[in-house]
């Protein structure tokens, strides 16, 4: 890590960790949705909306700190990109839950549980990685594993699309379910964006 003569604002580390912990909360709500009766989904969606609002608050706090700090722990653009990508993850997860409720989906297609399992694992890895931004230690395995998970998510997504277009579902149901699985895929992409940003930061700081 580069030696610095100037003090740096360190509260960013805690805020990134809090944002990632909130994403773990969101991933657990996604898992809960899988096993819930249709009658319980609205309440889960409400809790997911609260988590998404908490994520927005965390992101705004990072942006406020960024705008008011003279010295930052790493490049301002990277701080902005990292905060934005973390926020995107929560947005996509909340959107997926909301769509399940709004569309009155009776049963999610087989394979969605695998999508959500991948997201949950990526959330755990991201939450474990954020505190390591302080030292830049033990991050290589994190971004390698998240990129591997994103590749898995791509494969699961393609199989789900094949299932949706195999003729089992009517056209309207295909549109509904495709939008849900596409949003979950976007969440997986956002996890990869976070990992790529962390890699960029680590390379610059090495």
Coordinates of N, CA and C in Angstrom, one line a residue:
X1 N 0.8 -1.2 0.0 CA 0.0 0.0 0.0 C 0.9 1.2 0.0
X2 N 0.5 2.3 -0.7 CA 1.2 3.5 -0.8 C 1.3 4.2 0.6
X3 N 2.5 4.8 0.9 CA 2.6 5.5 2.1 C 2.1 6.9 1.9
X4 N 1.2 7.4 2.9 CA 0.6 8.7 2.7 C 1.1 9.6 3.9
X5 N 1.3 10.8 3.6 CA 1.7 11.8 4.6 C 0.5 12.6 5.1
X6 N -0.6 12.5 4.4 CA -1.8 13.3 4.8 C -2.8 12.4 5.5
X7 N -3.6 12.9 6.5 CA -4.6 12.0 7.1 C -5.8 11.8 6.1
X8 N -6.5 10.7 6.3 CA -7.6 10.4 5.4 C -8.8 10.2 6.2
X9 N -10.0 10.5 5.6 CA -11.3 10.3 6.2 C -11.6 8.8 6.2
X10 N -11.7 8.2 7.4 CA -11.8 6.8 7.5 C -13.2 6.3 7.7
X11 N -14.2 7.2 7.9 CA -15.6 6.8 8.1 C -16.2 6.1 6.9
X12 N -15.6 6.3 5.7 CA -16.0 5.6 4.5 C -16.1 4.1 4.7
X13 N -15.0 3.6 5.4 CA -15.0 2.1 5.6 C -16.2 1.6 6.3
X14 N -16.5 2.3 7.4 CA -17.7 1.8 8.2 C -19.0 2.0 7.4
X15 N -19.1 3.0 6.6 CA -20.3 3.2 5.8 C -20.4 2.1 4.7
X16 N -19.3 1.8 4.1 CA -19.4 0.7 3.1 C -19.7 -0.6 3.7
X17 N -19.2 -0.9 4.9 CA -19.5 -2.1 5.6 C -21.0 -2.1 6.0
X18 N -21.5 -1.0 6.4 CA -23.0 -1.0 6.8 C -23.8 -1.2 5.5
X19 N -23.4 -0.6 4.4 CA -24.2 -0.8 3.2 C -24.2 -2.3 2.8
X20 N -23.1 -2.9 2.9 CA -23.0 -4.3 2.5 C -23.7 -5.2 3.5
X21 N -23.7 -4.9 4.8 CA -24.5 -5.7 5.7 C -26.0 -5.6 5.4
X22 N -26.4 -4.4 5.0 CA -27.8 -4.2 4.6 C -28.2 -5.1 3.4
X23 N -27.3 -5.3 2.5 CA -27.5 -6.1 1.3 C -27.7 -7.6 1.8
X24 N -27.0 -8.0 2.8 CA -27.2 -9.3 3.4 C -28.6 -9.5 3.9
X25 N -29.1 -8.4 4.5 CA -30.5 -8.4 5.0 C -31.4 -8.6 3.8
X26 N -31.2 -7.9 2.7 CA -32.0 -8.0 1.5 C -31.9 -9.4 1.0
X27 N -30.8 -10.0 0.9 CA -30.7 -11.4 0.3 C -31.4 -12.4 1.2
X28 N -31.4 -12.2 2.5 CA -32.2 -13.1 3.4 C -33.7 -13.0 3.2
X29 N -34.1 -11.7 2.9 CA -35.5 -11.5 2.6 C -35.9 -12.2 1.3
X30 N -35.0 -12.2 0.3 CA -35.2 -12.9 -0.9 C -35.4 -14.4 -0.7
X31 N -34.5 -15.0 0.2 CA -34.6 -16.4 0.5 C -35.9 -16.7 1.2
X32 N -36.3 -15.8 2.1 CA -37.6 -15.9 2.8 C -38.8 -15.9 1.9
X33 N -38.7 -15.1 0.8 CA -39.7 -15.1 -0.2 C -40.0 -16.4 -0.8
X34 N -38.9 -17.1 -1.1 CA -39.0 -18.4 -1.8 C -39.9 -19.4 -1.0
X35 N -39.8 -19.4 0.3 CA -40.5 -20.4 1.1 C -41.8 -19.9 1.6
X36 N -42.2 -18.7 1.3 CA -43.4 -18.0 1.8 C -44.7 -18.3 1.1
X37 N -45.8 -18.4 1.8 CA -47.1 -18.5 1.1 C -47.3 -17.2 0.4
X38 N -48.2 -17.2 -0.6 CA -48.5 -16.0 -1.3 C -49.1 -14.9 -0.4
X39 N -49.8 -15.4 0.7 CA -50.4 -14.4 1.6 C -49.4 -13.7 2.5
X40 N -48.2 -14.2 2.6 CA -47.1 -13.6 3.4 C -46.2 -12.8 2.6
X41 N -46.3 -12.8 1.3 CA -45.3 -12.1 0.4 C -45.4 -10.5 0.6
X42 N -46.6 -10.0 0.8 CA -46.7 -8.5 0.9 C -46.0 -8.0 2.1
X43 N -46.0 -8.7 3.2 CA -45.3 -8.3 4.4 C -43.8 -8.4 4.2
X44 N -43.3 -9.4 3.5 CA -41.9 -9.5 3.1 C -41.5 -8.4 2.2
X45 N -42.3 -8.0 1.3 CA -42.0 -6.9 0.4 C -41.9 -5.6 1.1
X46 N -42.8 -5.5 2.2 CA -42.7 -4.2 3.0 C -41.4 -4.1 3.7
X47 N -40.9 -5.3 4.3 CA -39.6 -5.3 4.9 C -38.5 -5.0 4.0
X48 N -38.6 -5.5 2.7 CA -37.6 -5.3 1.7 C -37.6 -3.8 1.3
X49 N -38.7 -3.2 1.3 CA -38.8 -1.8 1.0 C -38.1 -1.0 2.0
X50 N -38.2 -1.4 3.3 CA -37.6 -0.7 4.4 C -36.1 -0.9 4.3
X51 N -35.6 -2.1 3.9 CA -34.2 -2.3 3.7 C -33.6 -1.5 2.6
X52 N -34.4 -1.4 1.5 CA -34.0 -0.6 0.4 C -33.9 0.9 0.7
X53 N -34.8 1.4 1.6 CA -34.7 2.8 2.0 C -33.5 2.9 2.9
X54 N -33.2 2.0 3.7 CA -32.0 2.0 4.6 C -30.7 2.0 3.7
X55 N -30.8 1.3 2.6 CA -29.7 1.3 1.6 C -29.5 2.7 1.0
X56 N -30.6 3.3 0.6 CA -30.6 4.6 0.0 C -29.9 5.6 1.0
X57 N -30.3 5.5 2.3 CA -29.8 6.4 3.3 C -28.3 6.2 3.5
X58 N -27.8 4.9 3.4 CA -26.4 4.7 3.5 C -25.6 5.2 2.3
X59 N -26.2 5.1 1.1 CA -25.6 5.7 -0.1 C -25.5 7.2 0.0
X60 N -26.6 7.8 0.4 CA -26.6 9.3 0.5 C -25.6 9.8 1.6
X61 N -25.4 9.0 2.6 CA -24.4 9.3 3.7 C -23.0 9.3 3.1
X62 N -22.7 8.3 2.2 CA -21.4 8.2 1.6 C -21.2 9.4 0.7
X63 N -22.2 9.7 -0.1 CA -22.1 10.8 -1.1 C -21.9 12.1 -0.3
X64 N -22.6 12.3 0.8 CA -22.4 13.5 1.6 C -21.0 13.6 2.2
X65 N -20.5 12.5 2.7 CA -19.2 12.5 3.2 C -18.2 12.7 2.1
X66 N -18.4 12.2 1.0 CA -17.5 12.4 -0.2 C -17.4 13.9 -0.6
X67 N -18.6 14.5 -0.6 CA -18.6 15.9 -1.0 C -18.0 16.9 0.1
X68 N -18.0 16.4 1.3 CA -17.5 17.2 2.4 C -16.1 16.9 2.9
X69 N -15.5 15.9 2.3 CA -14.1 15.5 2.7 C -13.1 16.0 1.7
X70 N -12.0 16.6 2.3 CA -10.9 17.1 1.5 C -10.0 15.9 1.1
X71 N -9.7 15.0 2.1 CA -8.9 13.9 1.8 C -9.7 12.6 1.9
X72 N -9.7 11.7 0.9 CA -10.4 10.5 0.9 C -9.5 9.3 0.9
X73 N -10.0 8.1 1.4 CA -9.1 7.0 1.4 C -8.6 6.4 0.1
X74 N -9.4 6.6 -0.9 CA -9.0 6.3 -2.3 C -9.7 7.2 -3.2
X75 N -9.6 7.0 -4.5 CA -10.0 8.0 -5.5 C -11.5 8.2 -5.4
X76 N -11.9 9.5 -5.5 CA -13.3 9.9 -5.4 C -14.2 9.1 -6.3
X77 N -13.8 9.0 -7.6 CA -14.6 8.3 -8.6 C -14.8 6.8 -8.1
X78 N -13.8 6.2 -7.5 CA -14.0 4.8 -7.1 C -14.9 4.7 -5.9
X79 N -14.9 5.7 -5.0 CA -15.8 5.7 -3.9 C -17.3 5.9 -4.4
X80 N -17.4 6.8 -5.4 CA -18.8 7.0 -6.0 C -19.2 5.7 -6.7
X81 N -18.4 5.1 -7.5 CA -18.8 3.8 -8.2 C -19.1 2.7 -7.2
X82 N -18.3 2.6 -6.2 CA -18.6 1.5 -5.2 C -19.9 1.7 -4.5
X83 N -20.1 2.9 -4.0 CA -21.4 3.2 -3.4 C -22.6 3.0 -4.3
X84 N -22.5 3.5 -5.5 CA -23.6 3.3 -6.5 C -23.9 1.9 -6.8
X85 N -22.8 1.1 -7.0 CA -23.0 -0.3 -7.3 C -23.7 -1.1 -6.1
X86 N -23.2 -0.8 -4.9 CA -23.9 -1.4 -3.8 C -25.4 -1.0 -3.7
X87 N -25.7 0.2 -4.0 CA -27.0 0.7 -4.0 C -27.8 0.0 -5.1
X88 N -27.2 -0.2 -6.2 CA -27.9 -0.9 -7.3 C -28.3 -2.3 -6.9
X89 N -27.5 -3.0 -6.2 CA -27.8 -4.4 -5.7 C -29.1 -4.4 -5.0
X90 N -29.2 -3.5 -4.0 CA -30.5 -3.4 -3.2 C -31.7 -3.0 -4.0
X91 N -31.5 -2.1 -4.9 CA -32.6 -1.7 -5.8 C -33.1 -2.9 -6.6
X92 N -32.2 -3.7 -7.2 CA -32.7 -4.8 -8.0 C -33.3 -5.9 -7.2
X93 N -32.8 -6.1 -6.0 CA -33.4 -7.1 -5.1 C -34.8 -6.7 -4.7
X94 N -34.9 -5.4 -4.3 CA -36.2 -4.9 -3.9 C -37.2 -4.9 -5.1
X95 N -36.7 -4.6 -6.3 CA -37.6 -4.6 -7.4 C -38.1 -6.1 -7.7
X96 N -37.3 -7.1 -7.6 CA -37.7 -8.4 -7.8 C -38.8 -8.9 -6.9
X97 N -38.6 -8.6 -5.6 CA -39.7 -8.9 -4.6 C -41.0 -8.2 -4.9
X98 N -40.8 -6.9 -5.2 CA -42.0 -6.1 -5.5 C -42.8 -6.6 -6.7
X99 N -42.0 -7.1 -7.7 CA -42.7 -7.6 -8.9 C -43.4 -8.9 -8.7
X100 N -42.9 -9.7 -7.8 CA -43.5 -11.0 -7.5 C -44.9 -10.7 -6.8
X101 N -44.9 -9.7 -6.0 CA -46.2 -9.3 -5.3 C -47.1 -8.6 -6.3
X102 N -46.6 -7.7 -7.0 CA -47.5 -6.9 -7.9 C -48.1 -7.8 -9.0
X103 N -47.3 -8.8 -9.5 CA -47.8 -9.6 -10.6 C -48.6 -10.8 -10.0
X104 N -48.8 -10.9 -8.7 CA -49.5 -12.0 -8.1 C -49.0 -13.4 -8.6
X105 N -47.7 -13.5 -8.6 CA -47.1 -14.8 -9.1 C -47.4 -15.9 -8.2
X106 N -48.1 -16.9 -8.7 CA -48.4 -18.1 -7.9 C -47.2 -18.9 -7.5
X107 N -46.4 -19.3 -8.5 CA -45.3 -20.1 -8.3 C -44.1 -19.7 -9.2
X108 N -43.0 -19.5 -8.6 CA -41.8 -19.1 -9.4 C -41.2 -20.3 -10.1
X109 N -40.7 -20.1 -11.3 CA -40.2 -21.3 -12.0 C -39.0 -21.9 -11.3
X110 N -38.8 -23.2 -11.5 CA -37.7 -23.9 -11.0 C -36.4 -23.3 -11.5
X111 N -35.5 -23.0 -10.6 CA -34.2 -22.4 -11.0 C -34.1 -21.0 -10.4
X112 N -35.2 -20.4 -10.0 CA -35.1 -19.1 -9.3 C -34.4 -19.2 -8.0
X113 N -34.7 -20.4 -7.3 CA -34.0 -20.6 -6.0 C -32.5 -20.6 -6.2
X114 N -32.0 -21.1 -7.3 CA -30.6 -21.1 -7.5 C -30.0 -19.7 -7.7
X115 N -30.8 -18.9 -8.5 CA -30.4 -17.5 -8.7 C -30.3 -16.8 -7.3
X116 N -31.2 -17.0 -6.4 CA -31.3 -16.3 -5.2 C -30.1 -16.9 -4.2
X117 N -29.9 -18.2 -4.3 CA -28.8 -18.7 -3.6 C -27.4 -18.1 -4.0
X118 N -27.2 -17.9 -5.3 CA -26.0 -17.2 -5.8 C -25.9 -15.8 -5.2
X119 N -27.0 -15.1 -5.2 CA -27.1 -13.7 -4.7 C -26.8 -13.7 -3.2
X120 N -27.3 -14.6 -2.5 CA -27.1 -14.7 -1.1 C -25.6 -14.9 -0.8
X121 N -25.0 -15.8 -1.5 CA -23.5 -16.1 -1.3 C -22.7 -14.9 -1.7
X122 N -23.0 -14.2 -2.8 CA -22.3 -13.0 -3.2 C -22.5 -11.9 -2.1
X123 N -23.7 -11.8 -1.5 CA -23.9 -10.8 -0.5 C -23.0 -11.1 0.8
X124 N -22.9 -12.4 1.2 CA -22.0 -12.7 2.3 C -20.6 -12.3 2.0
X125 N -20.1 -12.7 0.8 CA -18.7 -12.4 0.4 C -18.4 -10.9 0.4
X126 N -19.4 -10.1 -0.1 CA -19.3 -8.7 -0.2 C -19.2 -8.1 1.2
X127 N -20.1 -8.5 2.1 CA -20.1 -8.0 3.5 C -18.8 -8.4 4.2
X128 N -18.2 -9.5 3.9 CA -16.9 -9.9 4.5 C -15.8 -9.1 4.0
X129 N -15.9 -8.7 2.7 CA -14.8 -8.0 2.0 C -14.7 -6.5 2.4
X130 N -15.8 -5.9 2.6 CA -15.8 -4.4 2.8 C -14.9 -4.0 3.9
X131 N -14.9 -4.6 5.1 CA -13.9 -4.2 6.2 C -12.5 -4.2 5.8
X132 N -12.2 -5.1 4.8 CA -10.8 -5.3 4.4 C -10.3 -4.2 3.5
X133 N -11.2 -3.3 3.1 CA -10.7 -2.1 2.4 C -9.8 -1.2 3.2
X134 N -9.8 -1.3 4.5 CA -8.9 -0.6 5.3 C -7.5 -0.9 5.1
X135 N -7.2 -2.2 4.9 CA -5.9 -2.7 4.7 C -5.6 -3.2 3.4
X136 N -6.6 -3.4 2.6 CA -6.5 -4.0 1.2 C -6.0 -5.5 1.3
X137 N -6.1 -6.1 2.4 CA -5.7 -7.5 2.6 C -6.8 -8.5 2.2
X138 N -6.5 -9.6 1.7 CA -7.4 -10.8 1.5 C -8.6 -10.4 0.6
X139 N -8.3 -9.6 -0.4 CA -9.4 -9.2 -1.3 C -9.4 -9.9 -2.6
X140 N -8.2 -10.5 -3.0 CA -8.1 -11.1 -4.3 C -9.1 -12.3 -4.5
X141 N -9.2 -13.1 -3.4 CA -10.1 -14.3 -3.5 C -11.6 -13.8 -3.6
X142 N -11.8 -12.7 -2.9 CA -13.2 -12.1 -3.0 C -13.6 -11.8 -4.4
X143 N -12.8 -11.0 -5.1 CA -13.3 -10.6 -6.5 C -13.3 -11.8 -7.4
X144 N -12.4 -12.7 -7.2 CA -12.3 -13.9 -8.1 C -13.6 -14.7 -7.9
X145 N -14.0 -14.9 -6.6 CA -15.2 -15.8 -6.3 C -16.4 -15.1 -6.8
X146 N -16.6 -13.8 -6.6 CA -17.8 -13.1 -7.0 C -17.9 -13.2 -8.6
X147 N -16.8 -13.0 -9.3 CA -16.9 -13.2 -10.7 C -17.3 -14.6 -11.1
X148 N -16.8 -15.6 -10.4 CA -17.2 -17.0 -10.7 C -18.7 -17.1 -10.4
X149 N -19.2 -16.5 -9.3 CA -20.6 -16.6 -9.0 C -21.4 -15.9 -10.1
X150 N -20.9 -14.8 -10.6 CA -21.7 -14.1 -11.6 C -21.8 -15.0 -12.9
X151 N -20.7 -15.7 -13.2 CA -20.8 -16.6 -14.3 C -21.8 -17.7 -14.1
X152 N -21.9 -18.2 -12.9 CA -22.9 -19.2 -12.5 C -24.3 -18.6 -12.7
X153 N -24.5 -17.4 -12.3 CA -25.8 -16.7 -12.4 C -26.2 -16.6 -13.8
X154 N -25.2 -16.3 -14.7 CA -25.5 -16.2 -16.1 C -26.0 -17.5 -16.7
X155 N -25.4 -18.6 -16.3 CA -25.8 -19.9 -16.7 C -27.2 -20.2 -16.2
X156 N -27.5 -19.9 -14.9 CA -28.8 -20.2 -14.4 C -29.9 -19.3 -15.1
X157 N -29.5 -18.1 -15.4 CA -30.4 -17.2 -16.1 C -30.8 -17.7 -17.5
X158 N -29.8 -18.2 -18.2 CA -30.1 -18.7 -19.5 C -31.0 -20.0 -19.5
X159 N -30.7 -20.8 -18.5 CA -31.6 -22.0 -18.3 C -33.0 -21.6 -18.0
X160 N -33.2 -20.6 -17.1 CA -34.5 -20.1 -16.8 C -35.2 -19.6 -18.0
X161 N -34.5 -18.8 -18.8 CA -35.1 -18.3 -20.1 C -35.6 -19.5 -21.0
X162 N -34.8 -20.5 -21.1 CA -35.2 -21.6 -21.9 C -36.4 -22.3 -21.3
X163 N -36.5 -22.4 -20.0 CA -37.7 -22.9 -19.4 C -38.9 -22.1 -19.6
X164 N -38.8 -20.8 -19.6 CA -39.9 -19.9 -19.8 C -40.5 -20.0 -21.2
X165 N -39.6 -20.3 -22.1 CA -40.0 -20.3 -23.5 C -40.2 -21.7 -24.1
X166 N -40.4 -22.7 -23.2 CA -40.6 -24.0 -23.6 C -42.0 -24.4 -23.9
X167 N -42.9 -23.4 -23.8 CA -44.3 -23.6 -24.1 C -45.2 -23.9 -23.0
X168 N -44.6 -24.1 -21.8 CA -45.4 -24.5 -20.6 C -46.2 -23.3 -20.1
X169 N -45.7 -22.1 -20.3 CA -46.4 -20.9 -19.7 C -47.1 -20.1 -20.9
X170 N -48.2 -19.4 -20.5 CA -48.8 -18.6 -21.5 C -48.0 -17.3 -21.6
X171 N -48.3 -16.5 -22.7 CA -47.5 -15.4 -23.1 C -47.4 -14.3 -21.9
X172 N -48.5 -14.0 -21.3 CA -48.5 -13.0 -20.2 C -47.7 -13.5 -19.0
X173 N -47.8 -14.8 -18.7 CA -47.0 -15.3 -17.6 C -45.5 -15.3 -17.9
X174 N -45.2 -15.5 -19.2 CA -43.8 -15.5 -19.6 C -43.2 -14.0 -19.4
X175 N -44.0 -13.1 -19.8 CA -43.6 -11.7 -19.6 C -43.3 -11.3 -18.2
X176 N -44.2 -11.8 -17.3 CA -44.1 -11.5 -15.9 C -42.8 -12.1 -15.3
X177 N -42.7 -13.4 -15.5 CA -41.6 -14.2 -14.9 C -40.3 -13.8 -15.5
X178 N -40.3 -13.5 -16.8 CA -39.0 -13.0 -17.4 C -38.5 -11.8 -16.8
X179 N -39.4 -10.8 -16.5 CA -39.0 -9.6 -15.9 C -38.4 -9.8 -14.5
X180 N -38.9 -10.8 -13.8 CA -38.4 -11.1 -12.5 C -37.0 -11.7 -12.5
X181 N -36.9 -12.7 -13.4 CA -35.6 -13.4 -13.5 C -34.5 -12.4 -14.1
X182 N -34.9 -11.5 -15.0 CA -34.0 -10.6 -15.5 C -33.5 -9.6 -14.5
X183 N -34.4 -9.2 -13.6 CA -34.0 -8.3 -12.5 C -33.0 -9.0 -11.5
X184 N -33.3 -10.2 -11.2 CA -32.3 -11.0 -10.4 C -31.0 -11.1 -11.1
X185 N -31.0 -11.3 -12.4 CA -29.7 -11.3 -13.1 C -29.0 -10.0 -13.0
X186 N -29.7 -8.9 -13.1 CA -29.1 -7.6 -12.9 C -28.5 -7.4 -11.6
X187 N -29.1 -8.0 -10.5 CA -28.5 -7.9 -9.2 C -27.1 -8.7 -9.2
X188 N -27.1 -9.8 -9.9 CA -25.8 -10.6 -9.9 C -24.8 -9.7 -10.7
X189 N -25.2 -9.1 -11.7 CA -24.2 -8.2 -12.5 C -23.7 -7.1 -11.6
X190 N -24.6 -6.5 -10.7 CA -24.2 -5.4 -9.8 C -23.2 -5.9 -8.8
X191 N -23.3 -7.1 -8.3 CA -22.3 -7.7 -7.4 C -21.0 -7.7 -8.1
X192 N -21.0 -8.1 -9.4 CA -19.7 -8.2 -10.1 C -19.1 -6.8 -10.3
X193 N -20.0 -5.8 -10.5 CA -19.5 -4.4 -10.6 C -18.8 -4.0 -9.3
X194 N -19.4 -4.3 -8.2 CA -18.8 -4.0 -6.9 C -17.4 -4.7 -6.8
X195 N -17.3 -6.0 -7.1 CA -16.1 -6.7 -7.1 C -15.0 -6.1 -8.0
X196 N -15.5 -5.7 -9.2 CA -14.5 -5.1 -10.1 C -14.0 -3.8 -9.6
X197 N -14.9 -3.0 -9.0 CA -14.5 -1.7 -8.4 C -13.5 -1.9 -7.3
X198 N -13.7 -2.9 -6.4 CA -12.8 -3.2 -5.3 C -11.4 -3.6 -5.9
X199 N -11.4 -4.4 -7.0 CA -10.2 -4.8 -7.6 C -9.5 -3.6 -8.1
X200 N -10.2 -2.7 -8.8 CA -9.6 -1.4 -9.3 C -8.9 -0.6 -8.1
X201 N -9.6 -0.5 -7.0 CA -9.1 0.2 -5.9 C -7.9 -0.5 -5.3
X202 N -7.9 -1.8 -5.2 CA -6.7 -2.5 -4.7 C -5.5 -2.4 -5.6
X203 N -5.7 -2.4 -6.9 CA -4.6 -2.2 -7.8 C -4.0 -0.8 -7.7
X204 N -4.8 0.2 -7.6 CA -4.3 1.5 -7.4 C -3.6 1.7 -6.1
X205 N -4.0 1.0 -5.1 CA -3.4 1.2 -3.7 C -2.2 0.4 -3.5
X206 N -1.9 -0.5 -4.4 CA -0.8 -1.5 -4.2 C 0.5 -0.8 -4.6

